[in-house]
JSON list of C-alpha atoms in Angstrom, two decimals:
[
{"chain": "A", "resi": 1, "resn": "UNK", "atom": "CA", "xyz": [127.73, 195.87, -99.89]},
{"chain": "A", "resi": 2, "resn": "UNK", "atom": "CA", "xyz": [127.55, 192.22, -98.06]},
{"chain": "A", "resi": 3, "resn": "UNK", "atom": "CA", "xyz": [123.09, 190.70, -98.70]},
{"chain": "A", "resi": 4, "resn": "UNK", "atom": "CA", "xyz": [121.51, 188.13, -96.87]},
{"chain": "A", "resi": 5, "resn": "UNK", "atom": "CA", "xyz": [121.37, 185.28, -98.11]},
{"chain": "A", "resi": 6, "resn": "UNK", "atom": "CA", "xyz": [118.74, 182.99, -97.18]},
{"chain": "A", "resi": 7, "resn": "UNK", "atom": "CA", "xyz": [118.81, 178.74, -98.22]},
{"chain": "A", "resi": 8, "resn": "UNK", "atom": "CA", "xyz": [115.81, 176.63, -97.32]},
{"chain": "A", "resi": 9, "resn": "UNK", "atom": "CA", "xyz": [115.08, 176.61, -93.53]},
{"chain": "A", "resi": 10, "resn": "UNK", "atom": "CA", "xyz": [117.71, 178.60, -92.66]},
{"chain": "A", "resi": 11, "resn": "UNK", "atom": "CA", "xyz": [118.80, 182.26, -92.69]},
{"chain": "A", "resi": 12, "resn": "UNK", "atom": "CA", "xyz": [122.06, 184.26, -92.65]},
{"chain": "A", "resi": 13, "resn": "UNK", "atom": "CA", "xyz": [123.59, 187.43, -92.03]},
{"chain": "A", "resi": 14, "resn": "UNK", "atom": "CA", "xyz": [127.03, 189.80, -92.90]},
{"chain": "A", "resi": 15, "resn": "UNK", "atom": "CA", "xyz": [128.02, 192.60, -92.50]},
{"chain": "A", "resi": 16, "resn": "UNK", "atom": "CA", "xyz": [126.68, 195.37, -95.03]},
{"chain": "A", "resi": 17, "resn": "UNK", "atom": "CA", "xyz": [129.29, 196.53, -95.52]},
{"chain": "A", "resi": 18, "resn": "UNK", "atom": "CA", "xyz": [133.62, 195.95, -94.83]},
{"chain": "A", "resi": 19, "resn": "UNK", "atom": "CA", "xyz": [136.76, 197.69, -95.68]},
{"chain": "A", "resi": 20, "resn": "UNK", "atom": "CA", "xyz": [140.11, 197.23, -95.34]},
{"chain": "A", "resi": 21, "resn": "UNK", "atom": "CA", "xyz": [143.82, 198.42, -97.03]},
{"chain": "A", "resi": 22, "resn": "UNK", "atom": "CA", "xyz": [146.21, 196.63, -99.53]},
{"chain": "A", "resi": 23, "resn": "UNK", "atom": "CA", "xyz": [147.71, 193.29, -97.50]},
{"chain": "A", "resi": 24, "resn": "UNK", "atom": "CA", "xyz": [145.82, 194.25, -93.93]},
{"chain": "A", "resi": 25, "resn": "UNK", "atom": "CA", "xyz": [144.16, 191.05, -93.36]},
{"chain": "A", "resi": 26, "resn": "UNK", "atom": "CA", "xyz": [140.32, 191.00, -92.90]},
{"chain": "A", "resi": 27, "resn": "UNK", "atom": "CA", "xyz": [137.58, 188.81, -91.59]},
{"chain": "A", "resi": 28, "resn": "UNK", "atom": "CA", "xyz": [134.64, 188.60, -93.56]},
{"chain": "A", "resi": 29, "resn": "UNK", "atom": "CA", "xyz": [131.79, 187.63, -91.07]},
{"chain": "A", "resi": 30, "resn": "UNK", "atom": "CA", "xyz": [128.54, 185.12, -91.19]},
{"chain": "A", "resi": 31, "resn": "UNK", "atom": "CA", "xyz": [125.84, 184.30, -88.78]},
{"chain": "A", "resi": 32, "resn": "UNK", "atom": "CA", "xyz": [124.03, 181.21, -89.05]},
{"chain": "A", "resi": 33, "resn": "UNK", "atom": "CA", "xyz": [122.18, 180.64, -85.62]},
{"chain": "A", "resi": 34, "resn": "UNK", "atom": "CA", "xyz": [119.71, 177.67, -87.23]},
{"chain": "A", "resi": 35, "resn": "UNK", "atom": "CA", "xyz": [123.03, 176.03, -88.60]},
{"chain": "A", "resi": 36, "resn": "UNK", "atom": "CA", "xyz": [122.13, 172.17, -88.32]},
{"chain": "A", "resi": 37, "resn": "UNK", "atom": "CA", "xyz": [125.70, 170.08, -88.31]},
{"chain": "A", "resi": 38, "resn": "UNK", "atom": "CA", "xyz": [124.75, 168.16, -91.67]},
{"chain": "A", "resi": 39, "resn": "UNK", "atom": "CA", "xyz": [125.06, 171.69, -93.50]},
{"chain": "A", "resi": 40, "resn": "UNK", "atom": "CA", "xyz": [127.50, 173.07, -95.33]},
{"chain": "A", "resi": 41, "resn": "UNK", "atom": "CA", "xyz": [129.09, 176.72, -95.14]},
{"chain": "A", "resi": 42, "resn": "UNK", "atom": "CA", "xyz": [129.30, 178.14, -98.56]},
{"chain": "A", "resi": 43, "resn": "UNK", "atom": "CA", "xyz": [131.79, 181.17, -100.06]},
{"chain": "A", "resi": 44, "resn": "UNK", "atom": "CA", "xyz": [131.71, 182.66, -102.72]},
{"chain": "A", "resi": 45, "resn": "UNK", "atom": "CA", "xyz": [132.57, 185.95, -104.33]},
{"chain": "A", "resi": 46, "resn": "UNK", "atom": "CA", "xyz": [131.69, 188.51, -107.16]},
{"chain": "A", "resi": 47, "resn": "UNK", "atom": "CA", "xyz": [134.28, 190.44, -108.84]},
{"chain": "A", "resi": 48, "resn": "UNK", "atom": "CA", "xyz": [132.93, 193.40, -110.97]},
{"chain": "A", "resi": 49, "resn": "UNK", "atom": "CA", "xyz": [131.41, 192.66, -113.84]},
{"chain": "A", "resi": 50, "resn": "UNK", "atom": "CA", "xyz": [131.28, 188.42, -113.67]},
{"chain": "A", "resi": 51, "resn": "UNK", "atom": "CA", "xyz": [129.48, 186.43, -112.26]},
{"chain": "A", "resi": 52, "resn": "UNK", "atom": "CA", "xyz": [130.07, 184.96, -108.49]},
{"chain": "A", "resi": 53, "resn": "UNK", "atom": "CA", "xyz": [132.88, 182.70, -107.78]},
{"chain": "A", "resi": 54, "resn": "UNK", "atom": "CA", "xyz": [132.79, 179.43, -105.74]},
{"chain": "A", "resi": 55, "resn": "UNK", "atom": "CA", "xyz": [135.60, 179.74, -102.93]},
{"chain": "A", "resi": 56, "resn": "UNK", "atom": "CA", "xyz": [135.05, 177.09, -100.66]},
{"chain": "A", "resi": 57, "resn": "UNK", "atom": "CA", "xyz": [133.36, 175.02, -98.27]},
{"chain": "A", "resi": 58, "resn": "UNK", "atom": "CA", "xyz": [132.86, 173.33, -94.85]},
{"chain": "A", "resi": 59, "resn": "UNK", "atom": "CA", "xyz": [130.27, 171.93, -92.41]},
{"chain": "A", "resi": 60, "resn": "UNK", "atom": "CA", "xyz": [133.25, 173.13, -89.47]},
{"chain": "A", "resi": 61, "resn": "UNK", "atom": "CA", "xyz": [136.89, 173.78, -88.20]},
{"chain": "A", "resi": 62, "resn": "UNK", "atom": "CA", "xyz": [138.91, 175.53, -90.42]},
{"chain": "A", "resi": 63, "resn": "UNK", "atom": "CA", "xyz": [140.52, 174.72, -93.69]},
{"chain": "A", "resi": 64, "resn": "UNK", "atom": "CA", "xyz": [143.40, 176.73, -95.53]},
{"chain": "A", "resi": 65, "resn": "UNK", "atom": "CA", "xyz": [142.55, 178.42, -98.62]},
{"chain": "A", "resi": 66, "resn": "UNK", "atom": "CA", "xyz": [146.22, 178.71, -100.68]},
{"chain": "A", "resi": 67, "resn": "UNK", "atom": "CA", "xyz": [144.30, 180.31, -103.73]},
{"chain": "A", "resi": 68, "resn": "UNK", "atom": "CA", "xyz": [143.43, 183.14, -102.05]},
{"chain": "A", "resi": 69, "resn": "UNK", "atom": "CA", "xyz": [145.70, 183.37, -99.13]},
{"chain": "A", "resi": 70, "resn": "UNK", "atom": "CA", "xyz": [143.09, 182.73, -96.12]},
{"chain": "A", "resi": 71, "resn": "UNK", "atom": "CA", "xyz": [141.09, 180.74, -94.62]},
{"chain": "A", "resi": 72, "resn": "UNK", "atom": "CA", "xyz": [137.75, 179.90, -94.04]},
{"chain": "A", "resi": 73, "resn": "UNK", "atom": "CA", "xyz": [136.61, 178.62, -90.58]},
{"chain": "A", "resi": 74, "resn": "UNK", "atom": "CA", "xyz": [132.96, 177.46, -88.63]},
{"chain": "A", "resi": 75, "resn": "UNK", "atom": "CA", "xyz": [132.96, 178.42, -84.85]},
{"chain": "A", "resi": 76, "resn": "UNK", "atom": "CA", "xyz": [132.99, 175.59, -82.39]},
{"chain": "A", "resi": 77, "resn": "UNK", "atom": "CA", "xyz": [128.89, 175.95, -81.89]},
{"chain": "A", "resi": 78, "resn": "UNK", "atom": "CA", "xyz": [127.99, 175.95, -85.66]},
{"chain": "A", "resi": 79, "resn": "UNK", "atom": "CA", "xyz": [126.33, 179.48, -85.28]},
{"chain": "A", "resi": 80, "resn": "UNK", "atom": "CA", "xyz": [129.56, 181.74, -87.25]},
{"chain": "A", "resi": 81, "resn": "UNK", "atom": "CA", "xyz": [131.83, 181.63, -89.82]},
{"chain": "A", "resi": 82, "resn": "UNK", "atom": "CA", "xyz": [134.12, 183.73, -91.44]},
{"chain": "A", "resi": 83, "resn": "UNK", "atom": "CA", "xyz": [136.28, 184.07, -94.11]},
{"chain": "A", "resi": 84, "resn": "UNK", "atom": "CA", "xyz": [139.76, 184.96, -93.41]},
{"chain": "A", "resi": 85, "resn": "UNK", "atom": "CA", "xyz": [141.91, 187.13, -96.07]},
{"chain": "A", "resi": 86, "resn": "UNK", "atom": "CA", "xyz": [145.37, 187.27, -94.89]},
{"chain": "A", "resi": 87, "resn": "UNK", "atom": "CA", "xyz": [146.52, 189.67, -97.37]},
{"chain": "A", "resi": 88, "resn": "UNK", "atom": "CA", "xyz": [144.35, 191.01, -99.55]},
{"chain": "A", "resi": 89, "resn": "UNK", "atom": "CA", "xyz": [144.81, 192.96, -102.35]},
{"chain": "A", "resi": 90, "resn": "UNK", "atom": "CA", "xyz": [143.32, 195.16, -105.07]},
{"chain": "A", "resi": 91, "resn": "UNK", "atom": "CA", "xyz": [141.97, 192.53, -106.82]},
{"chain": "A", "resi": 92, "resn": "UNK", "atom": "CA", "xyz": [140.56, 191.11, -104.34]},
{"chain": "A", "resi": 93, "resn": "UNK", "atom": "CA", "xyz": [137.79, 193.60, -104.24]},
{"chain": "A", "resi": 94, "resn": "UNK", "atom": "CA", "xyz": [135.08, 191.91, -104.89]},
{"chain": "A", "resi": 95, "resn": "UNK", "atom": "CA", "xyz": [130.90, 191.28, -103.22]},
{"chain": "A", "resi": 96, "resn": "UNK", "atom": "CA", "xyz": [131.39, 188.32, -100.34]},
{"chain": "A", "resi": 97, "resn": "UNK", "atom": "CA", "xyz": [128.24, 186.26, -100.03]},
{"chain": "A", "resi": 98, "resn": "UNK", "atom": "CA", "xyz": [127.59, 183.67, -97.67]},
{"chain": "A", "resi": 99, "resn": "UNK", "atom": "CA", "xyz": [125.40, 180.68, -98.10]},
{"chain": "A", "resi": 100, "resn": "UNK", "atom": "CA", "xyz": [123.95, 177.62, -95.79]},
{"chain": "A", "resi": 101, "resn": "UNK", "atom": "CA", "xyz": [123.21, 174.13, -97.58]},
{"chain": "A", "resi": 102, "resn": "UNK", "atom": "CA", "xyz": [123.73, 170.45, -98.28]}
]
């Protein structure tokens, strides 16, 4: 499951569930209509039986994430973001969280 995470004055929303087959790329999207330009989007993932792990953050644009073979992007108007996993493997199965903050 991908629960909604609230942070300060803003709220973010995610799909409740996503599924793909191994090796087939997937977008994990996050909606945050109250984002202001100084807010950063943070993405984390929690593998089964482990603590959440920080993946990346960005305020705008797109950045490649070589550690997980993907990228993190924020829409031009800042209302949404997405974590792209280009070739997910079985070991990438996790709960993915996005959060909004400084």
